[in-house]
Amino acid sequence: MKTLPKKQPIFANDGWKVVENGFDEKNNFLSETIFTVANGYFGLRGNLEEPFYDKKQTFKATYINGFYENYDITYPEGGYGFAKIGEAMVNLADVKSTKISIDGEEFSIFSGKIIEHKRELDLREGILKREILWESPSNKRTFIQFERLAHLKYQHLGIIKIKINPINFSGNIKVISSIDGNSSNMLETEDVRVGSGVEKFPFKTLKTWANSLSGFLMQETKKSKLAYGCFANHILDFEAQCNSKADIEKNLVIFEISFNASKNREYSIIKYFSYYTERDLSKELIEQNCINEVSNAITLGYEKLLSEHKDFIDKFWNISDIEIDGFEGIQQAIRFNLFSLLQSTGRNGISNIAAKGLTGEGYGGHYFWDSEIYILPFFTYTNPEIAKKLLIYRYNLLDAARDRAKELHHKGALYPWRTIAGSECSAYFPAGTAQYHINADIVFAIKRYFEATNDIDFILKYGAEIIFETARFYVSLGSYSQEKNGKFCIHCVTGPDEYTALVDNNAYTNYMAKMNLEYAVYIYDLMKNEYPEVLDSLRKKINLEQSEVNEFKTRAKDMYLPYNEKLKIIPQDDTFLSKKRIDLSTIPEDQFPLLLNWHYLDIYRLQVCKQPDVLLAIFLLRDLFSYEDLKNNYEYYEPVTTHDSSLSPAVFGILATELGLLDKAFEYFRYTVRMDLDDLNNNTKDGIHAACMGGSWMGLIYGFAGMRTKNNKLYFAPKLPKELTYISFKIKFRNSDIKIEIYNNKAIYTLIEGDEIVLSHYNIQFSLAKEESKEFLIE
Ligand code: BGC
């Protein structure tokens, strides 16, 4: 097992908070990511309010999920079917920045004296709080507080509250608030994982106006031609002189609030702001919707808005919270991760979960298979209505996926490896388009969603069409090979492990494509028997004949599933086992991640894995494999896996638990769950690792609680590592909410809500009636 990084925590440990005491400029990039507040629609990176001036350790950003600019993907030597037009999430007008001057002395973290500085992300309230006790160069002490939130219920609304208290003086205070449309994007850097092809300032400002304490700015992207608007208004609890100015040339709206402050009184300014884009509604409606959003908010008032925000988050925690006792920092980290997932996740059917959430520009704000395989499990079993929206997003991309399949001369639909609005944005096809498993990953998530919810309406309206079109695609992708005993093979693909590319018969792809084909037949038969009219109209719509469904069945039956008798393992692909096996201990630490330090050709030539591939197939399709299969493959692939992808350790941890390797399992879990809070991969500055966060939920639920599903039933096989003494969590399955509590020696299952349910604890099957609890020993 490769040694996994460990670091001293940067943030104070607290079960419900992430706290930064003091201010250390060198951690600021990281803090900005960690202190992001977002609501699935927009995200405010955790920048300080006051200007940073010439200091470099900051990246000021605001994003809207699914709002993008296009860019040309250029190749000196291009090729047919290469991705040509990229989409990247863009940095939008900033409303956070605020200048505060005390009798002409401007507050800055770098001037005067910072006597106290504290930032706190309250995970139970969903609010970022900041407190500063500042002494100006002429010894005037001011206590300044900021609160920032992205409203979870009203997703177009954000609020910033500023409180200023002159401690030892009376004097003039000036606050300059703004809507600053000069935000810039990160350019492509040496790190292939950060920056996009979008230009630094990709906007044309269409409109600005200001009127007393309210103002509006509207911009449009130069290439994607998408407009967005931002409106703000301020409510003060004191008399002040207010001036505002809108300057379209400078892309700026500013509000100047000047007042004579008395010693020891608190002055409060509440800034309400809203964003709408042309992806939500037509351009003409943006301005009015922005204004209405804020006006309604002001009518409701701060306290009411806060309580509605809190109600939303209470409901979320009520079903999603995981309580953990044991190893320090695990409780805090899991809550931070689950909260970050909520913050990152689009809920409108036209957005999804970017690899870095709404916290930074890593991976261009693109959506990957990360959503379906690593993050959806959490939502499917706790907040299925969010899971549904994420899957509807995929449905809304189906036409684009059909076009892409056609472009590549295939049938059915091929989902893009990375995208925002549907076009393939992966410029490096060997680790992009070639990852044809994305289709089956989406179908796998649909299958799990349907199993967990029995939401037949979803299948009839959206799911079936995706399942049939992707099955069609795999039929046209593969071919029969006499060399492989007349089996159906899939050539020239890349599996999940990006350190091996363009191979034949990648086991993961073949197994998952087979699952996709079989599930298409299952759903077809189910519809034929129970919803023949819906099936008829879908068949007409997509021209699906019974003969084609018969093909799905035969291709699935004939699928080539590789196995190596001598080693008793599944070869990752046709040539993997013949390559030179790497000894990871001979590679200096500074060479990892290999992708940044080695040419891909040198990586592809070796038996080395970035992340689980065969092992992921075993985990996802667990029923198809024996314990021996799991053990043999784990022992074979673990020593050659670098975990250079943050998606990797969670799956190893889950499988290690099943194999009884609890020390290893905990180590993989620790690394997964603390990835961002401790910046273990040194790149959280570019954004959170959303899939890894989903992996931390999986590590607890599939790993230590041993949850599996089979034939529409839930199974548990709990086993805690010595570092943990208690875990408790809830699962929604069908019409039941179940609470599971795990101690070192026993597990308690309670049906808190819903219909009687049959569960299994290891091989003991039992049923639970409403509010009934049953306890079992863990050997
Ligand atoms: C991983 C992919 C993943 C992507 C985005 C890459 O490093 O290899 O599996 O989808 O990151 O998170």
PDB file of N, CA, C and O and ligand atoms in Angstrom, residues 193 355-356 363 368-370 374 417 435 437 496-498 595 610-611 644-647 691, ligand 1:
ATOM      1  N   ARG A 193      -4.809  20.379 -14.619  1.00  0.00           N
ATOM      2  CA  ARG A 193      -6.106  20.227 -13.970  1.00  0.00           C
ATOM      3  C   ARG A 193      -6.767  21.558 -13.644  1.00  0.00           C
ATOM      4  O   ARG A 193      -7.882  21.608 -13.150  1.00  0.00           O
ATOM      5  N   ALA A 355     -16.604  19.056 -10.659  1.00  0.00           N
ATOM      6  CA  ALA A 355     -15.590  18.279  -9.919  1.00  0.00           C
ATOM      7  C   ALA A 355     -15.077  19.065  -8.708  1.00  0.00           C
ATOM      8  O   ALA A 355     -14.682  18.472  -7.703  1.00  0.00           O
ATOM      9  N   LYS A 356     -15.090  20.391  -8.799  1.00  0.00           N
ATOM     10  CA  LYS A 356     -14.604  21.226  -7.695  1.00  0.00           C
ATOM     11  C   LYS A 356     -15.746  22.022  -7.063  1.00  0.00           C
ATOM     12  O   LYS A 356     -15.505  23.065  -6.440  1.00  0.00           O
ATOM     13  N   TYR A 363     -10.519  22.005 -13.218  1.00  0.00           N
ATOM     14  CA  TYR A 363     -11.303  21.209 -14.175  1.00  0.00           C
ATOM     15  C   TYR A 363     -12.407  22.012 -14.870  1.00  0.00           C
ATOM     16  O   TYR A 363     -13.413  21.442 -15.316  1.00  0.00           O
ATOM     17  N   PHE A 368     -18.356  15.382 -14.456  1.00  0.00           N
ATOM     18  CA  PHE A 368     -17.773  14.114 -14.899  1.00  0.00           C
ATOM     19  C   PHE A 368     -18.647  12.955 -14.388  1.00  0.00           C
ATOM     20  O   PHE A 368     -19.644  13.171 -13.710  1.00  0.00           O
ATOM     21  N   TRP A 369     -18.160  11.731 -14.594  1.00  0.00           N
ATOM     22  CA  TRP A 369     -18.809  10.550 -14.008  1.00  0.00           C
ATOM     23  C   TRP A 369     -18.740  10.588 -12.484  1.00  0.00           C
ATOM     24  O   TRP A 369     -19.423   9.836 -11.808  1.00  0.00           O
ATOM     25  N   ASP A 370     -17.920  11.495 -11.953  1.00  0.00           N
ATOM     26  CA  ASP A 370     -17.803  11.676 -10.499  1.00  0.00           C
ATOM     27  C   ASP A 370     -19.200  11.738  -9.871  1.00  0.00           C
ATOM     28  O   ASP A 370     -19.449  11.197  -8.801  1.00  0.00           O
ATOM     29  N   TYR A 374     -19.683   8.496  -7.652  1.00  0.00           N
ATOM     30  CA  TYR A 374     -19.154   8.835  -6.324  1.00  0.00           C
ATOM     31  C   TYR A 374     -20.073   9.705  -5.471  1.00  0.00           C
ATOM     32  O   TYR A 374     -19.988   9.675  -4.251  1.00  0.00           O
ATOM     33  N   TRP A 417     -17.454  13.017 -21.862  1.00  0.00           N
ATOM     34  CA  TRP A 417     -16.693  12.683 -20.657  1.00  0.00           C
ATOM     35  C   TRP A 417     -16.703  13.838 -19.666  1.00  0.00           C
ATOM     36  O   TRP A 417     -16.863  13.660 -18.480  1.00  0.00           O
ATOM     37  N   GLN A 435     -13.293   7.273 -22.670  1.00  0.00           N
ATOM     38  CA  GLN A 435     -13.877   6.699 -21.437  1.00  0.00           C
ATOM     39  C   GLN A 435     -15.377   6.453 -21.697  1.00  0.00           C
ATOM     40  O   GLN A 435     -16.259   7.024 -21.047  1.00  0.00           O
ATOM     41  N   HIS A 437     -17.161   4.329 -20.767  1.00  0.00           N
ATOM     42  CA  HIS A 437     -17.915   3.773 -19.634  1.00  0.00           C
ATOM     43  C   HIS A 437     -18.877   4.790 -19.031  1.00  0.00           C
ATOM     44  O   HIS A 437     -19.780   4.433 -18.291  1.00  0.00           O
ATOM     45  N   PRO A 496     -11.751   3.396 -16.121  1.00  0.00           N
ATOM     46  CA  PRO A 496     -11.623   4.448 -15.109  1.00  0.00           C
ATOM     47  C   PRO A 496     -10.174   4.798 -14.784  1.00  0.00           C
ATOM     48  O   PRO A 496      -9.864   5.939 -14.468  1.00  0.00           O
ATOM     49  N   ASP A 497      -9.284   3.805 -14.875  1.00  0.00           N
ATOM     50  CA  ASP A 497      -7.876   4.062 -14.565  1.00  0.00           C
ATOM     51  C   ASP A 497      -7.233   4.841 -15.698  1.00  0.00           C
ATOM     52  O   ASP A 497      -6.943   4.283 -16.762  1.00  0.00           O
ATOM     53  N   GLU A 498      -6.971   6.110 -15.461  1.00  0.00           N
ATOM     54  CA  GLU A 498      -6.447   6.960 -16.535  1.00  0.00           C
ATOM     55  C   GLU A 498      -4.954   6.775 -16.783  1.00  0.00           C
ATOM     56  O   GLU A 498      -4.370   7.501 -17.587  1.00  0.00           O
ATOM     57  N   LEU A 595       1.161  11.993 -13.404  1.00  0.00           N
ATOM     58  CA  LEU A 595       0.681  12.700 -14.598  1.00  0.00           C
ATOM     59  C   LEU A 595       1.302  14.084 -14.755  1.00  0.00           C
ATOM     60  O   LEU A 595       1.332  14.635 -15.845  1.00  0.00           O
ATOM     61  N   LYS A 610      -3.786   4.671 -11.701  1.00  0.00           N
ATOM     62  CA  LYS A 610      -4.066   5.935 -11.013  1.00  0.00           C
ATOM     63  C   LYS A 610      -5.162   5.712  -9.975  1.00  0.00           C
ATOM     64  O   LYS A 610      -5.190   6.349  -8.926  1.00  0.00           O
ATOM     65  N   GLN A 611      -6.072   4.785 -10.285  1.00  0.00           N
ATOM     66  CA  GLN A 611      -7.269   4.599  -9.458  1.00  0.00           C
ATOM     67  C   GLN A 611      -7.859   3.221  -9.750  1.00  0.00           C
ATOM     68  O   GLN A 611      -7.467   2.588 -10.730  1.00  0.00           O
ATOM     69  N   ASP A 644      -3.247   8.591  -7.428  1.00  0.00           N
ATOM     70  CA  ASP A 644      -3.034   9.951  -7.935  1.00  0.00           C
ATOM     71  C   ASP A 644      -4.359  10.653  -8.235  1.00  0.00           C
ATOM     72  O   ASP A 644      -4.376  11.863  -8.461  1.00  0.00           O
ATOM     73  N   SER A 645      -5.437   9.896  -8.269  1.00  0.00           N
ATOM     74  CA  SER A 645      -6.755  10.527  -8.338  1.00  0.00           C
ATOM     75  C   SER A 645      -7.374  10.447  -6.950  1.00  0.00           C
ATOM     76  O   SER A 645      -7.315   9.402  -6.295  1.00  0.00           O
ATOM     77  N   SER A 646      -8.013  11.542  -6.554  1.00  0.00           N
ATOM     78  CA  SER A 646      -8.632  11.547  -5.216  1.00  0.00           C
ATOM     79  C   SER A 646      -9.870  10.638  -5.181  1.00  0.00           C
ATOM     80  O   SER A 646     -10.468  10.428  -4.137  1.00  0.00           O
ATOM     81  N   LEU A 647     -10.261  10.098  -6.344  1.00  0.00           N
ATOM     82  CA  LEU A 647     -11.392   9.177  -6.380  1.00  0.00           C
ATOM     83  C   LEU A 647     -10.973   7.781  -5.918  1.00  0.00           C
ATOM     84  O   LEU A 647     -11.813   6.910  -5.714  1.00  0.00           O
ATOM     85  N   ALA A 691     -15.854  14.530  -5.620  1.00  0.00           N
ATOM     86  CA  ALA A 691     -16.059  13.077  -5.694  1.00  0.00           C
ATOM     87  C   ALA A 691     -15.454  12.390  -4.474  1.00  0.00           C
ATOM     88  O   ALA A 691     -16.000  11.417  -3.944  1.00  0.00           O
TER      89      ALA A 691
HETATM   90  C1  BGC B   1      -9.787  11.212 -12.479  1.00  0.00           C
HETATM   91  C2  BGC B   1     -11.128  11.019 -13.132  1.00  0.00           C
HETATM   92  C3  BGC B   1     -12.082  12.082 -12.610  1.00  0.00           C
HETATM   93  C4  BGC B   1     -11.504  13.467 -12.818  1.00  0.00           C
HETATM   94  C5  BGC B   1     -12.371  14.561 -12.230  1.00  0.00           C
HETATM   95  C6  BGC B   1      -9.296  12.632 -12.717  1.00  0.00           C
HETATM   96  O1  BGC B   1      -8.097  12.829 -12.041  1.00  0.00           O
HETATM   97  O2  BGC B   1      -8.840  10.303 -12.981  1.00  0.00           O
HETATM   98  O3  BGC B   1     -11.624   9.736 -12.836  1.00  0.00           O
HETATM   99  O4  BGC B   1     -13.298  11.974 -13.246  1.00  0.00           O
HETATM  100  O5  BGC B   1     -10.249  13.533 -12.194  1.00  0.00           O
HETATM  101  O6  BGC B   1     -12.501  14.420 -10.863  1.00  0.00           O
END
